[in-house]
Coordinates of N, CA, C and O in Angstrom, one line a residue:
G1 N 0.8 -1.2 0.0 CA 0.0 0.0 0.0 C 0.9 1.3 0.0 O 2.1 1.2 0.1
R2 N 0.2 2.4 -0.1 CA 0.9 3.7 -0.1 C 1.1 4.1 1.3 O 0.2 4.2 2.1
W3 N 2.4 4.4 1.6 CA 2.7 4.8 3.0 C 2.1 6.1 3.4 O 1.8 6.3 4.6
T4 N 1.8 7.0 2.5 CA 1.2 8.3 2.8 C -0.2 8.1 3.3 O -0.8 9.0 4.0
E5 N -0.8 6.9 3.1 CA -2.2 6.6 3.5 C -2.2 5.8 4.8 O -3.3 5.5 5.3
Q6 N -1.0 5.4 5.3 CA -0.9 4.5 6.5 C -0.9 5.4 7.7 O -0.4 6.5 7.8
N7 N -1.5 4.8 8.8 CA -1.4 5.5 10.1 C -0.3 4.8 10.9 O -0.4 3.7 11.3
L8 N 0.8 5.5 11.0 CA 2.0 5.0 11.6 C 1.8 4.5 13.1 O 2.3 3.5 13.5
K9 N 1.0 5.3 13.8 CA 0.7 5.0 15.2 C 0.0 3.6 15.3 O 0.4 2.7 16.1
I10 N -1.0 3.4 14.4 CA -1.6 2.1 14.4 C -0.7 1.0 14.0 O -0.7 -0.1 14.6
L11 N 0.1 1.2 13.0 CA 1.1 0.3 12.5 C 2.0 -0.1 13.7 O 2.3 -1.3 13.9
I12 N 2.6 0.8 14.4 CA 3.5 0.6 15.5 C 2.9 -0.1 16.7 O 3.4 -1.1 17.2
E13 N 1.7 0.4 17.1 CA 1.0 -0.1 18.3 C 0.3 -1.4 18.1 O 0.2 -2.2 19.0
D14 N -0.2 -1.7 16.9 CA -1.0 -2.9 16.7 C -0.3 -3.9 15.8 O 0.0 -5.0 16.3
T15 N 0.0 -3.6 14.6 CA 0.6 -4.5 13.6 C 2.0 -4.9 14.1 O 2.3 -6.1 14.0
L16 N 2.8 -4.0 14.6 CA 4.2 -4.3 15.0 C 4.3 -4.3 16.6 O 5.3 -4.0 17.1
R17 N 3.3 -4.8 17.2 CA 3.3 -4.8 18.7 C 4.4 -5.6 19.3 O 4.7 -5.4 20.5
D18 N 4.9 -6.6 18.6 CA 6.0 -7.5 19.1 C 7.3 -6.9 18.8 O 8.3 -7.6 19.0
F19 N 7.4 -5.7 18.2 CA 8.6 -5.1 17.7 C 8.9 -3.9 18.5 O 8.1 -3.2 19.0
A20 N 10.2 -3.6 18.6 CA 10.7 -2.3 19.1 C 11.1 -1.6 17.9 O 12.0 -2.1 17.1
C21 N 10.6 -0.4 17.6 CA 10.9 0.4 16.4 C 11.5 1.7 16.8 O 11.1 2.3 17.8
Y22 N 12.4 2.1 15.9 CA 13.2 3.4 16.1 C 13.2 4.1 14.8 O 13.3 3.6 13.8
W23 N 13.3 5.5 15.0 CA 13.7 6.3 13.9 C 15.2 6.2 13.8 O 15.9 6.3 14.8
R24 N 15.7 6.1 12.6 CA 17.1 6.1 12.4 C 17.6 7.5 12.0 O 17.1 8.1 11.0
G25 N 18.4 8.2 12.9 CA 18.8 9.5 12.6 C 20.3 9.5 12.1 O 20.9 8.4 11.9
G26 N 20.8 10.7 11.9 CA 22.2 10.8 11.4 C 23.2 10.4 12.5 O 22.9 10.3 13.7
K27 N 24.4 10.1 12.1 CA 25.5 9.9 13.0 C 25.3 8.6 13.9 O 25.7 8.6 15.0
G28 N 24.5 7.7 13.4 CA 24.2 6.5 14.1 C 23.2 6.6 15.3 O 23.1 5.7 16.1
H29 N 22.5 7.7 15.3 CA 21.5 7.8 16.4 C 20.2 7.1 16.1 O 19.8 6.9 15.0
L30 N 19.6 6.6 17.2 CA 18.3 6.0 17.1 C 17.4 6.7 18.1 O 17.8 7.0 19.2
W31 N 16.1 6.8 17.7 CA 15.1 7.4 18.5 C 13.9 6.5 18.6 O 13.3 6.2 17.6
R32 N 13.6 5.9 19.8 CA 12.6 4.9 19.9 C 11.2 5.6 19.7 O 10.9 6.6 20.1
I33 N 10.4 4.8 18.9 CA 9.0 5.2 18.6 C 8.1 4.4 19.5 O 7.2 4.9 20.1
T34 N 8.4 3.1 19.7 CA 7.6 2.2 20.5 C 7.6 2.7 21.9 O 8.6 2.8 22.5
G35 N 6.4 2.9 22.4 CA 6.2 3.4 23.8 C 6.6 4.9 24.0 O 6.6 5.4 25.1
C36 N 6.9 5.6 22.9 CA 7.3 7.0 23.0 C 6.6 7.8 22.0 O 7.2 8.8 21.5
W37 N 5.4 7.5 21.6 CA 4.7 8.1 20.5 C 4.5 9.6 20.8 O 4.1 10.0 21.9
Q38 N 4.7 10.4 19.8 CA 4.5 11.9 19.9 C 3.5 12.2 18.7 O 3.6 11.7 17.6
D39 N 2.6 13.1 19.0 CA 1.6 13.5 17.9 C 2.2 14.0 16.6 O 1.7 13.8 15.6
H40 N 3.3 14.7 16.7 CA 4.0 15.2 15.5 C 4.5 14.1 14.6 O 4.9 14.4 13.5
Y41 N 4.6 12.9 15.1 CA 5.0 11.8 14.2 C 4.0 11.5 13.1 O 4.3 10.8 12.2
R42 N 2.8 12.1 13.2 CA 1.8 11.9 12.2 C 2.2 12.5 10.9 O 1.6 12.2 9.8
K43 N 3.1 13.5 10.9 CA 3.5 14.2 9.7 C 4.2 13.3 8.8 O 5.1 12.6 9.2
H44 N 3.8 13.2 7.5 CA 4.4 12.3 6.6 C 5.6 13.0 5.9 O 5.5 14.1 5.4
S45 N 6.8 12.4 6.0 CA 8.0 12.8 5.4 C 8.9 11.6 5.2 O 8.7 10.6 5.8
W46 N 10.0 11.8 4.5 CA 10.9 10.7 4.3 C 11.6 10.4 5.6 O 12.1 11.3 6.3
S47 N 11.7 9.1 5.9 CA 12.4 8.7 7.1 C 12.7 7.3 7.1 O 12.2 6.5 6.2
Y48 N 13.6 6.9 7.9 CA 14.0 5.5 8.0 C 13.6 4.9 9.4 O 13.8 5.5 10.4
L49 N 12.9 3.8 9.3 CA 12.5 3.1 10.5 C 13.4 1.8 10.6 O 13.6 1.1 9.6
S50 N 13.8 1.5 11.8 CA 14.4 0.2 12.1 C 13.7 -0.5 13.2 O 13.4 0.1 14.3
C51 N 13.3 -1.7 13.0 CA 12.5 -2.5 13.9 C 13.1 -3.9 14.2 O 13.7 -4.4 13.3
V52 N 12.9 -4.4 15.4 CA 13.4 -5.7 15.7 C 12.3 -6.4 16.6 O 11.7 -5.8 17.4
N53 N 12.1 -7.7 16.3 CA 11.1 -8.4 17.0 C 11.7 -8.8 18.4 O 12.6 -9.6 18.4
V54 N 11.1 -8.3 19.4 CA 11.7 -8.5 20.8 C 11.3 -9.9 21.3 O 11.8 -10.3 22.4
R55 N 10.3 -10.6 20.7 CA 9.9 -11.9 21.2 C 10.7 -13.0 20.6 O 10.6 -14.2 21.0
V56 N 11.6 -12.7 19.6 CA 12.4 -13.8 19.0 C 13.7 -13.8 19.8 O 14.5 -12.9 19.8
E57 N 14.0 -15.0 20.4 CA 15.1 -15.1 21.3 C 16.4 -14.7 20.5 O 17.3 -14.1 21.1
E58 N 16.6 -15.2 19.3 CA 17.8 -14.9 18.6 C 18.0 -13.4 18.2 O 19.1 -13.0 18.0
A59 N 16.9 -12.7 18.3 CA 17.0 -11.2 18.0 C 17.2 -10.4 19.2 O 17.5 -9.2 19.1
K60 N 17.2 -11.0 20.4 CA 17.3 -10.2 21.6 C 18.6 -9.4 21.7 O 18.6 -8.3 22.1
P61 N 19.8 -10.0 21.3 CA 21.0 -9.2 21.3 C 20.9 -7.9 20.4 O 21.4 -6.9 20.8
I62 N 20.2 -8.0 19.3 CA 20.0 -6.9 18.4 C 19.1 -5.8 19.1 O 19.4 -4.7 19.1
A63 N 18.0 -6.3 19.7 CA 17.1 -5.4 20.4 C 17.8 -4.7 21.5 O 17.6 -3.5 21.7
E64 N 18.7 -5.4 22.3 CA 19.4 -4.8 23.4 C 20.4 -3.8 22.9 O 20.5 -2.7 23.5
K65 N 21.0 -4.0 21.8 CA 22.0 -3.1 21.2 C 21.3 -1.9 20.7 O 21.7 -0.7 20.9
M66 N 20.1 -2.0 20.0 CA 19.4 -0.9 19.5 C 18.9 0.0 20.7 O 19.0 1.2 20.6
E67 N 18.5 -0.6 21.8 CA 18.1 0.2 23.0 C 19.2 0.9 23.6 O 19.1 2.0 24.0
E68 N 20.4 0.2 23.6 CA 21.6 0.9 24.1 C 22.0 2.1 23.3 O 22.3 3.2 23.8
V69 N 21.9 2.0 22.0 CA 22.2 3.1 21.1 C 21.2 4.2 21.4 O 21.6 5.4 21.4
F70 N 19.9 3.9 21.5 CA 18.9 4.9 21.8 C 19.2 5.6 23.2 O 19.2 6.8 23.3
Q71 N 19.5 4.8 24.2 CA 19.9 5.4 25.5 C 21.1 6.3 25.4 O 21.2 7.4 26.0
N72 N 22.1 5.9 24.6 CA 23.3 6.7 24.4 C 22.9 8.0 23.7 O 23.5 9.1 24.0
T73 N 22.0 7.9 22.7 CA 21.6 9.1 22.0 C 20.9 10.1 23.0 O 21.2 11.3 22.9
L74 N 20.1 9.6 23.9 CA 19.4 10.5 24.9 C 20.5 11.1 25.8 O 20.4 12.3 26.1
A75 N 21.5 10.3 26.2 CA 22.5 10.8 27.1 C 23.3 11.9 26.5 O 23.8 12.8 27.2
K76 N 23.4 11.9 25.2 CA 24.1 13.0 24.5 C 23.3 14.2 24.3 O 23.8 15.2 23.8
D77 N 22.0 14.2 24.6 CA 21.1 15.3 24.5 C 21.1 15.9 23.1 O 21.1 17.1 22.9
H78 N 21.0 15.0 22.1 CA 21.0 15.4 20.7 C 19.5 15.6 20.3 O 18.6 15.0 20.8
V79 N 19.4 16.5 19.4 CA 18.1 16.7 18.7 C 18.1 15.8 17.5 O 19.1 15.7 16.8
F80 N 16.9 15.3 17.2 CA 16.8 14.4 16.0 C 17.2 15.1 14.8 O 16.8 16.2 14.5
S81 N 18.0 14.4 14.0 CA 18.4 14.9 12.7 C 18.7 13.8 11.8 O 18.9 12.6 12.2
E82 N 18.6 14.0 10.5 CA 18.9 12.9 9.5 C 20.3 12.8 9.2 O 21.1 13.6 9.4

């Protein structure tokens, strides 16, 4: 389907409920979307999403690393950028 017609909040909260999803920013930064929804995310623009299934045992190291990168991004007090 066309992404411009999709509701990202519903996609993240319902369809991808077993996933942790992040916006991928510049310089290796990740910004978590799952559990951190903001209303301004409804604006459609070009972006990259990275998601990992947190219920798959083999994917847990990836999920942990992605969360670590997100926490490090927050610690650096960066503003989202591409």
